[in-house]
PDB file of C-alpha atoms in Angstrom:
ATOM      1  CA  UNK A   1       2.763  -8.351  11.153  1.00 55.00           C
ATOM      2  CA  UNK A   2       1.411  -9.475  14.893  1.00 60.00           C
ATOM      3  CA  UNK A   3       3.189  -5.809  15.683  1.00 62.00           C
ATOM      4  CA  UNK A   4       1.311  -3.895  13.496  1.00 63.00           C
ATOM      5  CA  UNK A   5      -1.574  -5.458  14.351  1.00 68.00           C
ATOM      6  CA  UNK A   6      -1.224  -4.980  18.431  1.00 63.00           C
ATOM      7  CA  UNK A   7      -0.182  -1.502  17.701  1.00 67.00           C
ATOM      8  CA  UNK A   8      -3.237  -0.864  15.652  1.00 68.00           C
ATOM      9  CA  UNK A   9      -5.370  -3.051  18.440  1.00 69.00           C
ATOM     10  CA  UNK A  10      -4.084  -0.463  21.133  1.00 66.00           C
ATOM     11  CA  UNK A  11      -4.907   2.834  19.348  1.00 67.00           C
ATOM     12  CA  UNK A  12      -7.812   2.288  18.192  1.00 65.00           C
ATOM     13  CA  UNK A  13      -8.766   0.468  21.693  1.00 66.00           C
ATOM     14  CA  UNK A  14      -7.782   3.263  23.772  1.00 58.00           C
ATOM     15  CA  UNK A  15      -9.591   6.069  21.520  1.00 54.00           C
ATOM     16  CA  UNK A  16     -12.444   4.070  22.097  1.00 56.00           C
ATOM     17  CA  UNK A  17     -11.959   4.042  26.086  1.00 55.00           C
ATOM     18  CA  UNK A  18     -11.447   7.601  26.006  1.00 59.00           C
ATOM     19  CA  UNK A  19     -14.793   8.160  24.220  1.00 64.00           C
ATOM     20  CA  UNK A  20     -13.383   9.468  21.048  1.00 67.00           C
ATOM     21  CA  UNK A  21     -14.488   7.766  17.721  1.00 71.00           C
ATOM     22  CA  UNK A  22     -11.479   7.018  15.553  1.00 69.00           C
ATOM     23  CA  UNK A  23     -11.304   8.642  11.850  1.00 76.00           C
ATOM     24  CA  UNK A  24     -10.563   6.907   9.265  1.00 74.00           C
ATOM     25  CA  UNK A  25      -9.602   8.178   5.902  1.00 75.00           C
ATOM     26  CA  UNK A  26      -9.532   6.433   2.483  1.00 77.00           C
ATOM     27  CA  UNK A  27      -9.614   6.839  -0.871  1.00 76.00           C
ATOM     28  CA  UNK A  28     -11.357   5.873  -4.031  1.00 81.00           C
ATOM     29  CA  UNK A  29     -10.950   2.372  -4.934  1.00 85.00           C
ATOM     30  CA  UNK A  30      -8.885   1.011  -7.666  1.00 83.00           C
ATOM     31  CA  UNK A  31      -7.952  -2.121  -9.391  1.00 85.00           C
ATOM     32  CA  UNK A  32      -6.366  -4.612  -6.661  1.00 87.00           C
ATOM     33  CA  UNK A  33      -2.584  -6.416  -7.661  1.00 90.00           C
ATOM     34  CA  UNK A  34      -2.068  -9.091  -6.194  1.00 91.00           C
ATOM     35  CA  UNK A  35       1.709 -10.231  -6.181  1.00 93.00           C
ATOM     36  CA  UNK A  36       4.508 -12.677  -4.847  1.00 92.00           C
ATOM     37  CA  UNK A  37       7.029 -10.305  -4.430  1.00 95.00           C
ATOM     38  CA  UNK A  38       5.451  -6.485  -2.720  1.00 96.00           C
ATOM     39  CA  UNK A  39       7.664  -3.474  -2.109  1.00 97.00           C
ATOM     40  CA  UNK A  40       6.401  -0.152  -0.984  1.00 96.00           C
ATOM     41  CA  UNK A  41       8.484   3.197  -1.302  1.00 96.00           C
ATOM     42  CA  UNK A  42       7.308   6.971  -0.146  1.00 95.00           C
ATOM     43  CA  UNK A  43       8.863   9.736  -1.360  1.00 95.00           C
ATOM     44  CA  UNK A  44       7.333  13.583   0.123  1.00 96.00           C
ATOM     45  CA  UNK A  45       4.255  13.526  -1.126  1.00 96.00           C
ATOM     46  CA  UNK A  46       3.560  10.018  -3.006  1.00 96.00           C
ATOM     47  CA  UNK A  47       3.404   6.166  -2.098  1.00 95.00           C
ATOM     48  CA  UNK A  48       5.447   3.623  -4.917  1.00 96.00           C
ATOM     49  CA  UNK A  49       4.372  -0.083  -4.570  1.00 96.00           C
ATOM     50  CA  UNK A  50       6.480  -2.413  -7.087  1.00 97.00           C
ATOM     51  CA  UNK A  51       4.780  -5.900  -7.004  1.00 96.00           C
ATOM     52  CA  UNK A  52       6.500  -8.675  -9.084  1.00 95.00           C
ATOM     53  CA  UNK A  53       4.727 -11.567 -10.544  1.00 93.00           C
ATOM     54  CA  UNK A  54       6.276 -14.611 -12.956  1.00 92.00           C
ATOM     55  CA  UNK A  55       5.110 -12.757 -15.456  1.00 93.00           C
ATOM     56  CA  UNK A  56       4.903  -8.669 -15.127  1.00 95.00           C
ATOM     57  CA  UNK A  57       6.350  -6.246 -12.495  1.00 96.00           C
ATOM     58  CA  UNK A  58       4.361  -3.541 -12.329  1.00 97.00           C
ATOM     59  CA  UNK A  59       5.048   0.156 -10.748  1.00 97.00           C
ATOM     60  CA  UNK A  60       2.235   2.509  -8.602  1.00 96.00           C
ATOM     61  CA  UNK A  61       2.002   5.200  -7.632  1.00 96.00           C
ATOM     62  CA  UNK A  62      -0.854   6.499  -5.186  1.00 94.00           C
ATOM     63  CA  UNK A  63      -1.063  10.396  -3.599  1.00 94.00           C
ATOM     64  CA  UNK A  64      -0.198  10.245   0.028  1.00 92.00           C
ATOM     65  CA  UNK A  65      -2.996  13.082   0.207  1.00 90.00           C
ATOM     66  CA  UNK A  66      -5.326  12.011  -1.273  1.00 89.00           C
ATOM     67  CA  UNK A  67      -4.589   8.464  -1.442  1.00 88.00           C
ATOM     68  CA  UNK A  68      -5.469   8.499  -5.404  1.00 90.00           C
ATOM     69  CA  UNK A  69      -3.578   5.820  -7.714  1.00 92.00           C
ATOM     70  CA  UNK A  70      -2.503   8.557  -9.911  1.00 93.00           C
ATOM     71  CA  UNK A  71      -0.019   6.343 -12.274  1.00 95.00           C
ATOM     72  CA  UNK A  72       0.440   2.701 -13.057  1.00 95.00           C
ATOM     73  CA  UNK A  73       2.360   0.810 -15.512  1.00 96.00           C
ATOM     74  CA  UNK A  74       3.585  -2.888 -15.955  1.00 96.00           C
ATOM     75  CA  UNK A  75       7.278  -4.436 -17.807  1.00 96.00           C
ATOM     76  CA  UNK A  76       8.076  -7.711 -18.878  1.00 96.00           C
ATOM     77  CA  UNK A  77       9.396  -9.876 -15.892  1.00 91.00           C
ATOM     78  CA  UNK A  78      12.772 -10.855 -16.903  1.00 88.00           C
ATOM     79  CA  UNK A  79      12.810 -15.094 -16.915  1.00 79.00           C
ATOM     80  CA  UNK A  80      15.264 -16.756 -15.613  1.00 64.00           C
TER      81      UNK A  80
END
């Protein structure tokens, strides 16, 4: 995580120093899931998150494009 976050530091610092404002790109907002257990997949064109709770696991997926959620579903978590 302290990687990503120098590496991020470091772009956006030296697009800065080079006059250049950064772009940033996002899309429309949707319903947040906040889980124990996160796991993000991308196939060509799509992102898959699977985040497991005690209770559900639920499956994502958002356009790469776009960056839409254009599916989302939940299952029973299986107890233990």
């Amino acid at each position: 995580m302290k990687f990503l976050a120098l590496i991020t530091f470091l772009f956006f610092s030296s697009s800065l120093a080079s006059g250049q404002s950064p772009t940033l790109k996002v899309g429309a907002p949707y319903p947040v899931i906040d889980a124990k257990h996160k796991f993000y997949f991308q196939t060509e064109k799509n992102i898959v998150t699977v985040k497991i709770t005690n209770e559900l696991i639920y499956v994502s997926i958002i356009d790469k494009a776009s960056l839409r959620q254009t599916f989302t579903t939940s299952y029973p978590a299986p107890h233990r």
